[in-house]
């Protein structure tokens, strides 16, 4: 039987240049959608997919992330004294949820390099990678959907999304053939090749890799074997290409909506959608939006 994936790696050491100056002293993973940092959405997705062992790869602004997932005695004491039970529960739920481990990426040398920093903590088991600036709203968490495929095939699985040609050069893009799975919902692909950030003419398909992966531990060998690629960075896509030489990799067109919260427009869209869905805010916010001139 294929053992369940327990560990989730959160690379959070990028420079976040698209969000400067907000990200000068704070990692973009701490940007807030309504009232929760992006990374907490990702951590909750991992927990709801059975992965409670959280490994965060940090760079600058490490303390903001650590403090967020740590117990805050002063704050809890104050909330308790003031009988703010709901807020107390919200604050506690973060620190109670998980076991978090941190590893440092001293220089932002690329996503592949960041994942490699987690090698010793992951050891010899399959693990997931979550890019928390990809926020996914889905009935069944995206990681859970990938895990269901992993449990069946025992191979690495990446999340795929259809992207229009004018945006395709922002992504890693796959050349893949459809695979019928469990009677077939047409969502599963076996990957033949992949290209990092191709021009629309060179893109092998409209299927882009987005920030959710389940990876088998052989990926570490592949990351170590590759040279820096695009932008002089150690790219995870290049390592996946290397892994493809010896292992099958599947792609799954997940069910749900993904927001690119690492980009300003995507972040604003996510903020509006998430606020509208909130029980405590949605109605008032909807009314407000109806009333403004656009
Ligand atoms: P991005 O390319 O989206 O993040 O990396 P970035 O480089 O921080 O952002 P921009 O483009 O300059 O605005 C995807 C994920 O990989 C992490 C980032 O933190 C983000 O979660 N990452 C990237 C690292 O941890 N280390 C790196 O060297 C590069």
Short mmCIF file of C-alpha atoms and ligand atoms in Angstrom, two decimals:
data_model
loop_
_atom_site.label_atom_id
_atom_site.label_comp_id
_atom_site.label_asym_id
_atom_site.label_seq_id
_atom_site.Cartn_x
_atom_site.Cartn_y
_atom_site.Cartn_z
CA UNK A 1 0.00 0.00 0.00
CA UNK A 2 1.19 3.51 -0.79
CA UNK A 3 1.72 5.46 2.47
CA UNK A 4 -0.17 8.71 2.87
CA UNK A 5 1.60 12.01 2.38
CA UNK A 6 2.11 13.73 5.75
CA UNK A 7 4.51 16.54 5.01
CA UNK A 8 3.86 19.80 3.19
CA UNK A 9 6.67 22.15 2.16
CA UNK A 10 5.91 25.87 1.85
CA UNK A 11 8.59 27.80 -0.05
CA UNK A 12 8.32 31.35 1.29
CA UNK A 13 11.74 32.81 0.61
CA UNK A 14 11.12 34.55 -2.73
CA UNK A 15 11.74 38.26 -3.09
CA UNK A 16 8.12 39.12 -3.90
CA UNK A 17 9.19 41.98 -6.18
CA UNK A 18 5.75 42.33 -7.75
CA UNK A 19 4.42 43.47 -4.41
CA UNK A 20 7.05 45.99 -3.41
CA UNK A 21 7.11 48.05 -1.25
CA UNK A 22 4.74 45.88 0.85
CA UNK A 23 7.21 42.99 0.67
CA UNK A 24 10.32 44.98 1.57
CA UNK A 25 10.31 43.87 5.20
CA UNK A 26 7.62 41.18 5.12
CA UNK A 27 7.29 38.05 2.99
CA UNK A 28 4.42 38.16 0.51
CA UNK A 29 3.06 34.97 2.12
CA UNK A 30 2.02 37.23 5.03
CA UNK A 31 -0.13 39.48 2.83
CA UNK A 32 -3.67 39.27 4.09
CA UNK A 33 -6.83 38.21 2.28
CA UNK A 34 -9.61 39.78 4.38
CA UNK A 35 -8.12 38.82 7.78
CA UNK A 36 -5.89 35.82 7.17
CA UNK A 37 -2.38 35.71 5.69
CA UNK A 38 -1.99 33.87 2.39
CA UNK A 39 0.17 31.20 3.99
CA UNK A 40 -2.56 30.29 6.46
CA UNK A 41 -4.96 29.51 3.61
CA UNK A 42 -2.32 27.14 2.26
CA UNK A 43 -1.64 25.58 5.66
CA UNK A 44 -5.36 24.99 6.22
CA UNK A 45 -5.57 23.34 2.79
CA UNK A 46 -2.70 21.03 3.75
CA UNK A 47 -4.36 20.13 7.06
CA UNK A 48 -7.66 19.39 5.32
CA UNK A 49 -5.73 17.11 2.99
CA UNK A 50 -4.23 15.11 5.88
CA UNK A 51 -0.82 16.82 5.94
CA UNK A 52 -0.18 18.24 9.42
CA UNK A 53 3.55 18.30 9.22
CA UNK A 54 4.39 21.74 7.87
CA UNK A 55 7.85 22.75 6.68
CA UNK A 56 8.28 26.42 5.82
CA UNK A 57 11.29 27.56 3.81
CA UNK A 58 11.90 31.13 4.90
CA UNK A 59 14.08 34.00 3.81
CA UNK A 60 13.67 37.59 4.92
CA UNK A 61 10.90 38.41 7.34
CA UNK A 62 11.16 34.94 8.90
CA UNK A 63 10.01 36.20 12.27
CA UNK A 64 6.62 37.39 10.97
CA UNK A 65 5.79 33.86 9.78
CA UNK A 66 7.18 32.19 12.90
CA UNK A 67 5.28 34.54 15.19
CA UNK A 68 2.09 33.94 13.26
CA UNK A 69 2.16 30.19 13.85
CA UNK A 70 3.52 30.47 17.38
CA UNK A 71 1.57 30.81 20.63
CA UNK A 72 1.08 34.43 21.63
CA UNK A 73 0.64 34.34 25.41
CA UNK A 74 0.21 38.09 25.87
CA UNK A 75 -2.42 38.37 23.17
CA UNK A 76 -4.30 35.29 24.42
CA UNK A 77 -4.19 36.56 27.97
CA UNK A 78 -5.60 39.93 26.92
CA UNK A 79 -8.38 38.37 24.82
CA UNK A 80 -9.26 36.02 27.67
CA UNK A 81 -9.43 38.89 30.17
CA UNK A 82 -11.69 40.85 27.83
CA UNK A 83 -13.88 37.78 27.18
CA UNK A 84 -13.31 37.94 23.41
CA UNK A 85 -14.02 34.25 22.92
CA UNK A 86 -14.35 34.23 19.12
CA UNK A 87 -11.09 36.07 18.61
CA UNK A 88 -9.36 33.85 21.14
CA UNK A 89 -10.52 30.76 19.27
CA UNK A 90 -9.36 32.24 15.94
CA UNK A 91 -5.92 33.04 17.35
CA UNK A 92 -5.55 29.65 19.08
CA UNK A 93 -6.69 27.66 16.08
CA UNK A 94 -3.56 28.81 14.23
CA UNK A 95 -1.05 27.69 16.83
CA UNK A 96 -2.99 24.53 17.71
CA UNK A 97 -3.35 23.32 14.16
CA UNK A 98 0.04 22.03 13.29
CA UNK A 99 3.64 21.08 13.88
CA UNK A 100 5.69 23.66 12.03
CA UNK A 101 9.36 23.37 11.16
CA UNK A 102 11.47 26.05 9.57
CA UNK A 103 14.44 25.92 7.28
CA UNK A 104 16.27 28.87 5.85
CA UNK A 105 17.05 29.63 2.22
CA UNK A 106 19.77 32.22 2.58
CA UNK A 107 19.59 33.46 -0.99
CA UNK A 108 16.60 33.35 -3.34
CA UNK A 109 18.23 31.06 -5.89
CA UNK A 110 14.97 29.69 -7.27
CA UNK A 111 11.98 27.55 -6.36
CA UNK A 112 13.87 24.28 -6.97
CA UNK A 113 16.63 25.45 -4.66
CA UNK A 114 14.06 26.38 -1.98
CA UNK A 115 12.48 22.90 -2.15
CA UNK A 116 15.93 21.29 -1.90
CA UNK A 117 16.46 23.09 1.43
CA UNK A 118 13.72 20.85 2.88
CA UNK A 119 15.47 17.62 1.85
CA UNK A 120 16.62 16.55 5.32
CA UNK A 121 13.30 17.27 6.98
CA UNK A 122 11.33 15.47 4.29
CA UNK A 123 13.73 12.48 4.27
CA UNK A 124 12.75 9.54 2.15
CA UNK A 125 9.01 9.99 1.70
CA UNK A 126 6.62 11.64 -0.72
CA UNK A 127 5.65 15.21 0.22
CA UNK A 128 3.63 18.08 -1.10
CA UNK A 129 4.74 21.56 -2.14
CA UNK A 130 2.38 24.50 -1.70
CA UNK A 131 3.03 27.93 -3.21
CA UNK A 132 0.83 29.96 -0.96
CA UNK A 133 0.45 32.90 -3.32
CA UNK A 134 -1.69 30.55 -5.40
CA UNK A 135 -4.87 30.61 -3.35
CA UNK A 136 -7.36 27.93 -4.35
CA UNK A 137 -11.03 27.95 -3.55
CA UNK A 138 -12.34 24.39 -3.97
CA UNK A 139 -14.92 22.13 -2.40
CA UNK A 140 -12.40 19.31 -2.03
CA UNK A 141 -9.01 20.96 -1.36
CA UNK A 142 -6.74 20.93 -4.41
CA UNK A 143 -3.99 19.09 -2.48
CA UNK A 144 -6.53 16.45 -1.51
CA UNK A 145 -7.47 15.99 -5.18
CA UNK A 146 -3.80 15.51 -6.08
CA UNK A 147 -3.34 13.14 -3.17
CA UNK A 148 -6.18 10.93 -4.42
CA UNK A 149 -4.28 10.53 -7.70
CA UNK A 150 -0.98 9.97 -5.87
CA UNK A 151 -2.51 7.21 -3.76
CA UNK A 152 -3.61 5.44 -6.91
CA UNK A 153 -0.43 5.71 -9.00
CA UNK A 154 2.32 6.32 -6.41
CA UNK A 155 3.95 8.87 -8.72
CA UNK A 156 4.51 12.63 -8.59
CA UNK A 157 1.42 14.67 -9.47
CA UNK A 158 1.22 18.37 -10.35
CA UNK A 159 -1.86 20.62 -10.45
CA UNK A 160 -2.81 21.83 -13.92
CA UNK A 161 -5.00 24.68 -15.08
CA UNK A 162 -6.09 25.86 -18.54
CA UNK A 163 -4.61 29.26 -19.32
CA UNK A 164 -5.35 31.53 -22.34
CA UNK A 165 -2.44 32.02 -24.82
CA UNK A 166 -1.84 35.67 -23.85
CA UNK A 167 -0.99 34.60 -20.27
CA UNK A 168 0.76 31.29 -20.94
CA UNK A 169 4.31 32.67 -20.83
CA UNK A 170 3.99 33.27 -17.08
CA UNK A 171 3.82 29.52 -16.34
CA UNK A 172 5.47 26.15 -16.68
CA UNK A 173 3.49 24.45 -19.46
CA UNK A 174 3.07 20.72 -20.11
CA UNK A 175 2.98 18.51 -23.14
CA UNK A 176 0.67 15.76 -21.93
CA UNK A 177 -1.66 12.98 -23.00
CA UNK A 178 -5.05 12.40 -21.35
CA UNK A 179 -5.36 9.28 -19.19
CA UNK A 180 -8.68 7.68 -18.38
CA UNK A 181 -9.01 7.33 -14.64
CA UNK A 182 -11.82 5.74 -12.63
CA UNK A 183 -14.23 5.84 -15.52
CA UNK A 184 -12.66 9.17 -16.49
CA UNK A 185 -13.59 12.75 -15.71
CA UNK A 186 -11.10 13.93 -18.37
CA UNK A 187 -8.94 15.66 -15.79
CA UNK A 188 -5.94 13.37 -15.58
CA UNK A 189 -2.89 13.57 -17.88
CA UNK A 190 0.37 11.77 -18.16
CA UNK A 191 3.08 14.34 -18.78
CA UNK A 192 5.46 13.87 -21.71
CA UNK A 193 7.43 17.07 -21.39
CA UNK A 194 7.29 20.54 -19.87
CA UNK A 195 8.58 23.99 -20.73
CA UNK A 196 9.17 26.85 -18.28
CA UNK A 197 7.56 30.15 -19.36
CA UNK A 198 7.29 29.51 -23.13
CA UNK A 199 6.22 32.14 -25.68
CA UNK A 200 2.64 31.48 -26.88
CA UNK A 201 4.03 30.05 -30.17
CA UNK A 202 6.29 27.60 -28.34
CA UNK A 203 3.77 26.51 -25.71
CA UNK A 204 3.09 22.77 -26.10
CA UNK A 205 -0.49 23.15 -24.76
CA UNK A 206 -2.73 25.49 -22.78
CA UNK A 207 -2.19 23.46 -19.60
CA UNK A 208 -0.10 25.31 -17.04
CA UNK A 209 1.40 23.99 -13.81
CA UNK A 210 0.19 25.93 -10.79
CA UNK A 211 1.43 25.97 -7.21
CA UNK A 212 0.43 22.57 -5.85
CA UNK A 213 2.58 19.46 -6.19
CA UNK A 214 2.91 16.00 -4.71
CA UNK A 215 6.48 14.87 -5.25
CA UNK A 216 8.28 11.63 -4.65
CA UNK A 217 11.67 12.00 -2.91
CA UNK A 218 13.62 11.29 -6.12
CA UNK A 219 12.94 14.94 -6.99
CA UNK A 220 15.78 15.94 -4.65
CA UNK A 221 18.28 14.02 -6.77
CA UNK A 222 16.89 15.75 -9.87
CA UNK A 223 17.19 19.21 -8.29
CA UNK A 224 20.79 18.43 -7.39
CA UNK A 225 21.50 17.21 -10.90
CA UNK A 226 20.29 20.24 -12.86
CA UNK A 227 22.05 23.51 -13.68
CA UNK A 228 20.52 26.94 -13.07
CA UNK A 229 17.96 27.66 -15.79
CA UNK A 230 15.81 30.64 -16.71
CA UNK A 231 16.80 33.78 -14.81
CA UNK A 232 19.87 31.99 -13.41
CA UNK A 233 17.60 30.21 -10.91
CA UNK A 234 17.32 26.52 -10.01
CA UNK A 235 13.86 25.90 -11.43
CA UNK A 236 11.53 23.23 -10.09
CA UNK A 237 10.15 22.72 -13.60
CA UNK A 238 13.64 21.81 -14.86
CA UNK A 239 13.98 19.29 -12.02
CA UNK A 240 10.59 17.78 -12.90
CA UNK A 241 11.77 17.47 -16.52
CA UNK A 242 14.85 15.66 -15.27
CA UNK A 243 12.70 13.36 -13.12
CA UNK A 244 10.54 12.56 -16.16
CA UNK A 245 13.48 10.71 -17.70
CA UNK A 246 13.18 7.97 -15.10
CA UNK A 247 9.72 8.30 -13.49
CA UNK A 248 6.23 8.98 -14.76
CA UNK A 249 4.66 12.28 -13.67
CA UNK A 250 0.94 12.94 -13.78
CA UNK A 251 -0.91 16.22 -14.12
CA UNK A 252 -4.39 16.77 -12.71
CA UNK A 253 -6.70 19.54 -13.89
CA UNK A 254 -8.06 20.29 -10.43
CA UNK A 255 -11.63 21.33 -9.68
CA UNK A 256 -11.89 24.79 -8.17
CA UNK A 257 -10.83 28.39 -8.70
CA UNK A 258 -7.26 29.56 -8.37
CA UNK A 259 -6.30 33.15 -7.63
CA UNK A 260 -2.81 34.43 -8.31
CA UNK A 261 -2.49 36.40 -5.11
CA UNK A 262 1.21 37.08 -5.80
CA UNK A 263 0.07 39.51 -8.48
CA UNK A 264 -1.71 42.75 -7.61
CA UNK A 265 -4.78 42.27 -9.80
CA UNK A 266 -5.11 38.62 -8.77
CA UNK A 267 -4.79 39.62 -5.14
CA UNK A 268 -7.56 42.21 -5.48
CA UNK A 269 -9.86 39.70 -7.20
CA UNK A 270 -9.25 37.16 -4.44
CA UNK A 271 -9.91 39.77 -1.76
CA UNK A 272 -13.28 40.70 -3.28
CA UNK A 273 -14.38 37.08 -3.83
CA UNK A 274 -13.32 35.92 -0.37
CA UNK A 275 -14.94 38.92 1.30
CA UNK A 276 -18.20 38.30 -0.57
CA UNK A 277 -18.23 34.69 0.65
CA UNK A 278 -17.84 35.62 4.31
CA UNK A 279 -20.91 35.15 6.52
CA UNK A 280 -19.98 38.11 8.70
CA UNK A 281 -19.09 40.53 5.89
CA UNK A 282 -20.52 39.31 2.59
CA UNK A 283 -23.88 41.00 2.68
CA UNK A 284 -22.65 44.41 3.78
CA UNK A 285 -19.75 44.27 1.32
CA UNK A 286 -22.06 43.30 -1.57
CA UNK A 287 -24.31 46.21 -0.75
CA UNK A 288 -21.32 48.53 -0.66
CA UNK A 289 -20.07 47.32 -4.06
CA UNK A 290 -23.51 47.81 -5.60
CA UNK A 291 -23.50 51.39 -4.45
CA UNK A 292 -20.15 52.52 -5.85
CA UNK A 293 -19.71 54.12 -9.27
CA UNK A 294 -17.76 51.85 -11.65
P1 LIG B 1 7.52 33.49 -7.33
O1 LIG B 1 8.40 33.63 -8.49
O2 LIG B 1 6.07 33.63 -7.50
O3 LIG B 1 7.88 34.47 -6.13
O4 LIG B 1 7.88 32.15 -6.59
P2 LIG B 1 8.80 35.66 -5.98
O5 LIG B 1 10.06 35.50 -6.73
O6 LIG B 1 8.91 35.87 -4.51
O7 LIG B 1 7.87 36.83 -6.55
P3 LIG B 1 8.09 37.98 -7.61
O8 LIG B 1 7.91 37.33 -8.94
O9 LIG B 1 9.46 38.57 -7.38
O10 LIG B 1 7.00 38.95 -7.28
C1 LIG B 1 6.92 31.16 -6.23
C2 LIG B 1 7.11 30.72 -4.80
O11 LIG B 1 8.41 30.22 -4.58
C3 LIG B 1 9.02 30.87 -3.49
C4 LIG B 1 8.28 32.19 -3.32
O12 LIG B 1 8.34 32.62 -1.97
C5 LIG B 1 6.88 31.82 -3.78
O13 LIG B 1 6.14 31.22 -2.72
N1 LIG B 1 10.45 31.03 -3.78
C6 LIG B 1 10.85 31.48 -4.99
C7 LIG B 1 11.38 30.72 -2.81
O14 LIG B 1 11.04 30.30 -1.68
N2 LIG B 1 12.71 30.87 -3.10
C8 LIG B 1 13.13 31.32 -4.30
O15 LIG B 1 14.37 31.43 -4.49
C9 LIG B 1 12.18 31.63 -5.27
#
